CSV table of C-alpha atoms in Angstrom, one decimal:
chain,number,residue,atom,x,y,z
A,873,VAL,CA,22.2,12.7,-17.2
A,874,LEU,CA,25.6,14.1,-16.3
A,875,PHE,CA,26.4,10.9,-14.6
A,876,ARG,CA,25.3,8.5,-17.5
A,877,SER,CA,27.4,11.0,-19.9
A,878,ALA,CA,30.6,10.9,-17.8
A,879,VAL,CA,30.3,6.9,-17.8
A,880,PHE,CA,29.6,6.8,-21.5
A,881,ASP,CA,32.5,9.0,-22.3
A,882,ALA,CA,34.8,6.9,-20.1
A,883,ALA,CA,33.8,3.8,-21.9
A,884,LEU,CA,34.5,5.4,-25.0
A,885,ASN,CA,38.1,6.2,-23.6
A,886,GLY,CA,38.5,2.3,-22.9
A,887,GLU,CA,37.2,2.2,-19.3
A,888,SER,CA,34.6,-0.3,-18.2
A,889,ALA,CA,32.0,0.3,-15.6
A,890,ALA,CA,29.4,-1.7,-13.7
A,891,PHE,CA,26.7,-0.5,-11.1
A,892,GLN,CA,24.6,-2.8,-9.0
A,893,ASN,CA,21.1,-2.1,-7.9
A,894,LEU,CA,21.2,1.5,-9.3
A,895,LEU,CA,18.2,3.4,-8.4
A,896,VAL,CA,16.4,4.6,-11.6
A,897,PRO,CA,13.0,6.2,-11.1
A,898,LEU,CA,10.7,5.5,-13.9
A,899,VAL,CA,7.2,6.5,-14.9
A,900,ARG,CA,5.6,3.5,-16.4
A,901,SER,CA,2.4,2.6,-14.3
A,902,GLY,CA,1.1,6.1,-14.0
A,903,TYR,CA,3.3,7.2,-11.4
A,904,LEU,CA,7.0,7.8,-10.6
A,905,GLU,CA,8.2,4.4,-9.4
A,906,GLU,CA,11.1,3.3,-7.4
A,907,CYS,CA,13.1,1.1,-9.7
A,908,TYR,CA,16.6,-0.5,-9.4
A,909,PHE,CA,18.8,-2.0,-12.1
A,910,ASP,CA,22.2,-3.6,-12.6
A,911,VAL,CA,23.9,-1.5,-15.5
A,912,GLY,CA,27.2,-2.3,-17.2
A,913,TYR,CA,29.2,-0.3,-19.9
A,914,THR,CA,31.8,-2.1,-21.9
A,915,PRO,CA,34.0,-0.4,-24.7
A,916,VAL,CA,33.6,-2.1,-28.1
A,917,TYR,CA,36.9,-2.5,-29.8
A,918,VAL,CA,37.6,-2.7,-33.5
A,919,ASP,CA,41.3,-3.2,-34.5
A,920,SER,CA,42.4,-2.0,-31.1
A,921,GLN,CA,40.4,1.1,-31.3
A,922,VAL,CA,37.0,1.8,-29.3
A,923,GLU,CA,34.3,2.2,-31.9
A,924,GLY,CA,31.3,2.0,-29.6
A,925,VAL,CA,29.9,1.0,-26.2
A,926,PHE,CA,27.9,-2.0,-25.2
A,927,SER,CA,25.4,-1.2,-22.4
A,928,SER,CA,23.9,-4.1,-20.4
A,929,VAL,CA,20.8,-3.6,-18.2
A,930,CYS,CA,19.1,-5.9,-16.0
A,931,GLU,CA,16.2,-4.9,-13.7
A,932,THR,CA,16.6,-5.8,-9.9
A,933,THR,CA,13.7,-3.8,-8.4
A,934,GLU,CA,12.0,-7.2,-7.2
A,935,ARG,CA,15.4,-8.4,-5.7
A,936,VAL,CA,16.0,-5.2,-3.9
A,937,LEU,CA,12.7,-4.7,-2.5
A,938,SER,CA,12.5,-8.4,-1.1
A,939,ALA,CA,15.9,-8.2,0.3
A,940,ARG,CA,15.0,-4.9,2.1
A,941,ARG,CA,11.7,-6.3,3.4
A,942,THR,CA,13.3,-9.5,4.5
A,943,THR,CA,16.0,-7.5,6.6
A,944,SER,CA,13.1,-5.5,8.2
A,945,LEU,CA,11.4,-8.6,9.3
A,946,ALA,CA,14.5,-10.2,10.6
A,947,ALA,CA,15.4,-7.1,12.6
A,948,LEU,CA,12.1,-6.9,14.1
A,949,THR,CA,12.0,-10.4,15.2
A,950,SER,CA,15.4,-10.0,16.7
A,951,ALA,CA,14.0,-6.8,18.5
A,952,LEU,CA,11.0,-8.7,20.0
A,953,ILE,CA,13.1,-11.4,21.5
A,954,GLY,CA,12.7,-11.0,25.1
A,955,ALA,CA,10.0,-8.3,24.9
A,956,GLU,CA,7.9,-8.8,27.9
A,957,ASP,CA,5.5,-5.9,27.9
A,958,SER,CA,3.7,-3.5,25.5
A,959,GLN,CA,6.4,-0.7,25.8
A,960,ALA,CA,8.9,-3.1,24.6
A,961,VAL,CA,6.8,-4.0,21.8
A,962,LEU,CA,6.0,-0.4,20.9
A,963,ARG,CA,9.9,0.4,21.0
A,964,ALA,CA,10.5,-2.5,18.4
A,965,ALA,CA,7.6,-1.3,16.3
A,966,THR,CA,8.7,2.3,16.2
A,967,GLU,CA,12.4,1.3,15.6
A,968,GLY,CA,11.6,-1.1,12.8
A,969,VAL,CA,9.6,1.6,11.0
A,970,GLU,CA,12.5,4.1,11.2
A,971,ARG,CA,14.8,1.4,10.0
A,972,ASN,CA,13.0,1.1,6.7
A,973,PRO,CA,11.5,4.4,5.8
A,974,TYR,CA,10.9,3.2,2.2
A,975,ASP,CA,8.5,0.5,2.8
A,976,LEU,CA,7.4,2.0,6.3
A,977,PRO,CA,7.3,5.9,5.6
A,978,CYS,CA,5.3,6.3,8.8
A,979,ALA,CA,3.1,4.4,11.3
A,980,LEU,CA,0.8,5.0,14.1
A,981,LEU,CA,0.1,2.2,16.7
A,982,TYR,CA,-3.1,2.0,18.7
A,983,LEU,CA,-3.5,-0.4,21.7
A,984,THR,CA,-6.6,-1.1,23.7
A,985,ASP,CA,-6.7,0.5,27.3
A,986,ALA,CA,-8.6,-1.2,30.2
A,987,GLN,CA,-11.8,-0.1,29.1
A,988,GLY,CA,-11.3,-1.8,25.5
A,989,THR,CA,-10.8,1.5,23.9
A,990,LEU,CA,-8.1,2.0,21.1
A,991,VAL,CA,-5.7,4.6,22.1
A,992,LEU,CA,-2.9,6.1,20.1
A,993,THR,CA,0.2,4.6,22.0
A,994,GLY,CA,3.2,5.5,19.6
A,995,ALA,CA,4.1,6.8,16.2
A,996,ALA,CA,7.0,7.1,13.8
A,997,GLY,CA,8.0,8.8,11.0
A,998,LEU,CA,5.7,11.8,11.5
A,999,SER,CA,6.3,15.3,13.0
A,1000,PRO,CA,4.4,16.1,16.3
A,1001,VAL,CA,2.0,18.2,14.5
A,1002,GLU,CA,1.0,15.3,12.1
A,1003,VAL,CA,0.9,12.8,15.1
A,1004,GLN,CA,-1.6,15.3,16.6
A,1005,ARG,CA,-3.9,14.9,13.8
A,1006,TRP,CA,-4.5,11.3,14.6
A,1007,THR,CA,-4.8,11.3,18.3
A,1008,ASP,CA,-8.5,10.8,17.9
A,1009,LEU,CA,-9.1,7.4,16.1
A,1010,PRO,CA,-11.3,7.8,13.1
A,1011,GLU,CA,-14.7,6.2,13.8
A,1012,PRO,CA,-14.5,3.7,10.9
A,1013,TRP,CA,-11.1,2.5,12.2
A,1014,ARG,CA,-12.5,1.4,15.4
A,1015,THR,CA,-14.2,-1.8,14.2
A,1016,GLN,CA,-11.5,-2.6,11.5
A,1017,ARG,CA,-10.9,-6.6,11.6
A,1018,THR,CA,-9.0,-6.9,8.3
A,1019,LEU,CA,-6.4,-5.4,6.4
A,1020,ARG,CA,-7.6,-2.3,4.6
A,1021,VAL,CA,-5.8,0.5,2.4
A,1022,LEU,CA,-7.4,4.0,2.7
A,1023,PRO,CA,-6.6,7.1,1.1
A,1024,VAL,CA,-5.7,10.0,3.4
A,1025,GLU,CA,-4.8,13.8,3.1
A,1026,PRO,CA,-1.1,14.0,2.1
A,1027,LEU,CA,1.3,13.3,4.8
A,1028,ARG,CA,5.1,14.4,4.8
A,1029,ALA,CA,6.9,11.2,5.4
A,1030,GLY,CA,9.5,9.0,4.0
A,1031,PRO,CA,12.5,9.7,2.0
A,1032,TRP,CA,10.6,10.7,-1.3
A,1033,PRO,CA,9.5,14.3,-2.3
A,1034,GLU,CA,6.1,12.8,-2.8
A,1035,PRO,CA,3.8,12.7,0.1
A,1036,VAL,CA,2.1,9.7,1.5
A,1037,LYS,CA,-1.4,9.4,0.5
A,1038,GLN,CA,-2.4,6.1,1.5
A,1039,LEU,CA,-2.3,4.2,4.9
A,1040,ALA,CA,-2.6,0.4,5.3
A,1041,LEU,CA,-4.7,-0.4,8.4
A,1042,LEU,CA,-3.8,-3.8,10.1
A,1043,PRO,CA,-5.5,-5.0,13.2
A,1044,LEU,CA,-3.2,-6.6,15.9
A,1045,THR,CA,-4.8,-9.9,16.7
A,1046,VAL,CA,-4.3,-13.1,18.4
A,1047,PRO,CA,-6.1,-16.5,17.7
A,1048,GLY,CA,-9.1,-16.8,19.9
A,1049,ALA,CA,-9.4,-13.3,21.0
A,1050,ALA,CA,-12.8,-11.7,20.8
A,1051,ALA,CA,-11.4,-8.2,19.6
A,1052,PRO,CA,-7.9,-6.9,18.2
A,1053,LEU,CA,-5.4,-6.0,20.8
A,1054,GLY,CA,-4.6,-2.9,18.8
A,1055,LEU,CA,-4.3,-1.3,15.3
A,1056,LEU,CA,-1.3,-0.5,13.3
A,1057,ALA,CA,-1.7,2.1,10.4
A,1058,VAL,CA,1.2,2.2,8.2
A,1059,GLY,CA,1.9,4.9,5.5
A,1060,LEU,CA,2.5,3.4,2.1
A,1061,ASN,CA,5.5,4.2,-0.2
A,1062,PRO,CA,4.2,6.7,-2.7
A,1063,ARG,CA,6.6,5.2,-5.4
A,1064,GLN,CA,5.3,1.5,-5.1
A,1065,GLN,CA,2.1,0.2,-5.8
A,1066,ALA,CA,0.2,-1.6,-2.9
A,1067,ASP,CA,0.4,-4.9,-4.6
A,1068,SER,CA,0.1,-8.3,-3.0
A,1069,THR,CA,3.7,-8.7,-2.4
A,1070,TYR,CA,3.8,-5.4,-0.3
A,1071,LEU,CA,0.6,-6.1,1.6
A,1072,ASP,CA,1.9,-9.6,2.5
A,1073,PHE,CA,5.1,-7.9,3.9
A,1074,LEU,CA,3.0,-5.4,5.9
A,1075,ARG,CA,0.9,-8.4,7.3
A,1076,LEU,CA,3.9,-10.2,8.2
A,1077,PHE,CA,5.4,-7.1,10.2
A,1078,SER,CA,2.0,-6.6,11.9
A,1079,ALA,CA,1.7,-10.4,12.9
A,1080,GLN,CA,4.9,-10.4,14.5
A,1081,LEU,CA,3.9,-7.6,16.8
């Protein structure tokens, strides 16, 4: 409010201002949503005197989210070039999560051992105490074959004050394999709905792994 007042007052004094991709959280779908806007303030002159302010607003949320996710996928692709073992892939995955805490607040990566059992191999965005909660893979997760979004007890992760309350489960598969090579569990942004665009981004992220 103070920021808007200062900019508005400056416009009344003849100073124009423009802001690109300004974060403006809004409650419009039943929750506090991460929204972005291009905003401009322009003095309105009448007989060389400022008599008002014209404010232009254009939402850019879709553009911001798309650019952010595209950057994440490109960085992951670059990190995976030359990766020759599971440890290199694990590093690429955890670093990819840490680079984009908005869309990937946290993640748990399970890989199959020699006996074919899924074992927690890496994590990102969570405290050691939180990670410990997920050492034992929940039984329903062991047979997961398709993407699934599940509610979980609140997790302290990501940049927002709201906790993560949903995990997306993404089996790590390769064509022709009898069973998944692993499982990626990703915390979902509490300020974005798990819509088709968001889930498609997660599918691409896990498919690269």
